[in-house]
Amino acid sequence: MDLRPASPSPSEAALRASGVVELLEVLWGFGRDLSTGPISPSQLRVLLAVEGTQGINQRSLAEVLDSSPPSVSRLCDRLQAVGFLQRRVNPERRREVELHLTEHGRVFLERQREQRERELAAVLATMSPAHRAALMTGLTAFQAAAAGREGPSASVARTA
């Protein structure tokens, strides 16, 4: 069986990928009650970026997220209030504040990943080995393409 469909245009592939993303959001929504309080997608992006670059400052984080410094500051305030993020003064540059995940933040991310992996594994178990292999090939290529781009998706793809 040939798993290679006719080559879709980038817009056709984007439409299909968008539908898959929506499905994943539904699947992952089931795990939201694992935390003491759900966090927004923007707050999750902050946690993932800080996890990938412990000690990042807010200005650099704003650049990574392609967001304004005041918006990033508010996101960090909320994450600090729930105990997921900690701000520390840089010992070498006292005017600079570093961002670090707390143990609570690390545990939250681990639980989110475990829940997502369980949900995905349940769906993937219904696929044939050949289809899973084709999916892995496509996802690997997608991740490489995203990591090679500039912008917010690139930084997340590089840390994934």
Tab-separated table of C-alpha atoms in Angstrom:
chain	number	residue	atom	x	y	z
A	1	MET	CA	0.000	0.000	0.000
A	2	ASP	CA	1.436	3.381	-1.000
A	3	LEU	CA	0.944	5.861	1.843
A	4	ARG	CA	2.084	8.815	-0.221
A	5	PRO	CA	-0.889	10.866	-1.382
A	6	ALA	CA	-0.655	13.245	-4.305
A	7	SER	CA	1.501	16.167	-3.265
A	8	PRO	CA	-0.808	18.742	-1.650
A	9	SER	CA	-0.177	22.457	-1.919
A	10	PRO	CA	1.119	24.227	1.197
A	11	SER	CA	-2.332	25.752	1.750
A	12	GLU	CA	-4.038	22.331	1.485
A	13	ALA	CA	-1.533	20.856	3.936
A	14	ALA	CA	-2.019	23.821	6.278
A	15	LEU	CA	-5.785	23.302	6.214
A	16	ARG	CA	-5.381	19.607	7.119
A	17	ALA	CA	-2.799	20.423	9.811
A	18	SER	CA	-5.129	23.051	11.272
A	19	GLY	CA	-7.853	20.436	11.603
A	20	VAL	CA	-5.423	18.115	13.379
A	21	VAL	CA	-4.387	20.912	15.746
A	22	GLU	CA	-8.040	21.495	16.644
A	23	LEU	CA	-8.477	17.787	17.328
A	24	LEU	CA	-5.349	17.782	19.509
A	25	GLU	CA	-6.673	20.758	21.465
A	26	VAL	CA	-9.852	18.810	22.168
A	27	LEU	CA	-7.881	15.729	23.242
A	28	TRP	CA	-5.562	17.783	25.437
A	29	GLY	CA	-8.443	19.669	26.990
A	30	PHE	CA	-9.266	16.540	28.974
A	31	GLY	CA	-6.038	16.949	30.982
A	32	ARG	CA	-6.628	20.533	32.057
A	33	ASP	CA	-7.964	19.615	35.488
A	34	LEU	CA	-4.549	18.183	36.453
A	35	SER	CA	-3.377	21.570	37.697
A	36	THR	CA	-4.629	23.596	40.634
A	37	GLY	CA	-5.936	26.023	38.052
A	38	PRO	CA	-5.889	25.929	34.274
A	39	ILE	CA	-3.444	28.185	32.498
A	40	SER	CA	-3.917	29.906	29.193
A	41	PRO	CA	-2.120	28.879	26.010
A	42	SER	CA	-0.049	32.076	26.299
A	43	GLN	CA	1.005	31.151	29.824
A	44	LEU	CA	1.906	27.653	28.648
A	45	ARG	CA	4.113	29.183	25.931
A	46	VAL	CA	5.885	31.201	28.635
A	47	LEU	CA	6.496	28.085	30.722
A	48	LEU	CA	7.839	26.162	27.731
A	49	ALA	CA	10.138	29.008	26.708
A	50	VAL	CA	11.481	29.427	30.254
A	51	GLU	CA	11.952	25.672	30.540
A	52	GLY	CA	13.987	25.738	27.335
A	53	THR	CA	16.118	28.655	28.508
A	54	GLN	CA	16.286	28.734	32.307
A	55	GLY	CA	17.423	32.165	33.453
A	56	ILE	CA	16.042	34.014	30.430
A	57	ASN	CA	15.181	37.638	31.155
A	58	GLN	CA	11.782	39.156	30.387
A	59	ARG	CA	13.059	41.263	27.494
A	60	SER	CA	14.507	38.185	25.764
A	61	LEU	CA	11.368	36.205	26.560
A	62	ALA	CA	9.255	38.931	24.924
A	63	GLU	CA	11.403	38.602	21.785
A	64	VAL	CA	11.099	34.802	21.768
A	65	LEU	CA	7.316	35.018	22.145
A	66	ASP	CA	7.032	37.943	19.718
A	67	SER	CA	5.069	39.823	22.352
A	68	SER	CA	5.277	43.167	24.113
A	69	PRO	CA	7.281	43.404	27.350
A	70	PRO	CA	4.255	44.600	29.387
A	71	SER	CA	2.201	41.598	28.188
A	72	VAL	CA	5.008	39.193	29.061
A	73	SER	CA	5.385	40.841	32.459
A	74	ARG	CA	1.675	40.298	33.203
A	75	LEU	CA	1.897	36.654	32.087
A	76	CYS	CA	4.911	36.150	34.355
A	77	ASP	CA	3.090	37.857	37.244
A	78	ARG	CA	0.238	35.349	36.939
A	79	LEU	CA	2.569	32.375	36.657
A	80	GLN	CA	4.535	33.556	39.668
A	81	ALA	CA	1.291	33.994	41.633
A	82	VAL	CA	0.326	30.343	41.049
A	83	GLY	CA	3.834	29.181	41.924
A	84	PHE	CA	4.974	28.030	38.470
A	85	LEU	CA	7.594	30.707	37.865
A	86	GLN	CA	10.233	32.417	39.986
A	87	ARG	CA	12.009	35.700	39.329
A	88	ARG	CA	15.592	36.046	40.552
A	89	VAL	CA	17.996	38.956	40.349
A	90	ASN	CA	20.982	38.138	38.147
A	91	PRO	CA	23.978	38.136	40.520
A	92	GLU	CA	26.277	39.594	37.840
A	93	ARG	CA	23.867	42.184	36.409
A	94	ARG	CA	21.753	43.288	39.353
A	95	ARG	CA	19.337	45.276	37.181
A	96	GLU	CA	18.406	42.147	35.239
A	97	VAL	CA	15.793	39.705	36.485
A	98	GLU	CA	16.040	36.053	35.471
A	99	LEU	CA	13.072	33.730	35.067
A	100	HIS	CA	13.144	30.143	36.332
A	101	LEU	CA	10.570	27.374	36.561
A	102	THR	CA	9.755	26.325	40.086
A	103	GLU	CA	9.485	22.677	41.035
A	104	HIS	CA	5.699	23.158	40.935
A	105	GLY	CA	6.024	24.498	37.363
A	106	ARG	CA	8.189	21.554	36.299
A	107	VAL	CA	5.721	19.074	37.782
A	108	PHE	CA	2.851	20.845	36.023
A	109	LEU	CA	4.603	20.553	32.649
A	110	GLU	CA	5.474	16.893	33.284
A	111	ARG	CA	1.851	16.088	34.103
A	112	GLN	CA	0.609	17.950	31.047
A	113	ARG	CA	3.034	16.007	28.846
A	114	GLU	CA	2.096	12.681	30.432
A	115	GLN	CA	-1.599	13.377	29.888
A	116	ARG	CA	-1.013	14.435	26.286
A	117	GLU	CA	1.127	11.377	25.608
A	118	ARG	CA	-1.566	9.057	27.026
A	119	GLU	CA	-4.235	10.669	24.855
A	120	LEU	CA	-2.029	10.521	21.762
A	121	ALA	CA	-0.916	6.936	22.444
A	122	ALA	CA	-4.540	5.841	22.626
A	123	VAL	CA	-5.229	7.304	19.184
A	124	LEU	CA	-1.928	6.117	17.686
A	125	ALA	CA	-2.574	2.572	18.923
A	126	THR	CA	-5.489	2.390	16.482
A	127	MET	CA	-3.221	3.202	13.514
A	128	SER	CA	-1.274	0.635	11.522
A	129	PRO	CA	2.513	0.513	12.020
A	130	ALA	CA	2.995	1.799	8.467
A	131	HIS	CA	0.764	4.807	9.095
A	132	ARG	CA	2.545	5.546	12.387
A	133	ALA	CA	5.899	5.406	10.570
A	134	ALA	CA	4.609	7.783	7.885
A	135	LEU	CA	3.319	10.132	10.576
A	136	MET	CA	6.701	10.115	12.330
A	137	THR	CA	8.449	10.954	9.068
A	138	GLY	CA	6.087	13.846	8.426
A	139	LEU	CA	6.262	15.174	11.985
A	140	THR	CA	10.055	15.037	11.972
A	141	ALA	CA	10.165	17.018	8.717
A	142	PHE	CA	7.609	19.515	10.066
A	143	GLN	CA	9.595	20.057	13.256
A	144	ALA	CA	12.800	20.606	11.271
A	145	ALA	CA	11.061	23.106	8.996
A	146	ALA	CA	9.595	24.998	11.968
A	147	ALA	CA	12.966	25.062	13.742
A	148	GLY	CA	14.583	26.525	10.627
A	149	ARG	CA	12.194	29.490	10.532
A	150	GLU	CA	12.514	32.740	12.442
A	151	GLY	CA	9.791	33.663	14.901
A	152	PRO	CA	7.912	32.186	17.875
A	153	SER	CA	7.319	28.748	16.337
A	154	ALA	CA	11.037	28.300	15.734
A	155	SER	CA	12.001	28.692	19.383
A	156	VAL	CA	9.349	26.216	20.499
A	157	ALA	CA	10.331	23.740	17.752
A	158	ARG	CA	13.985	23.954	18.764
A	159	THR	CA	13.157	23.104	22.401
A	160	ALA	CA	10.745	20.283	21.560
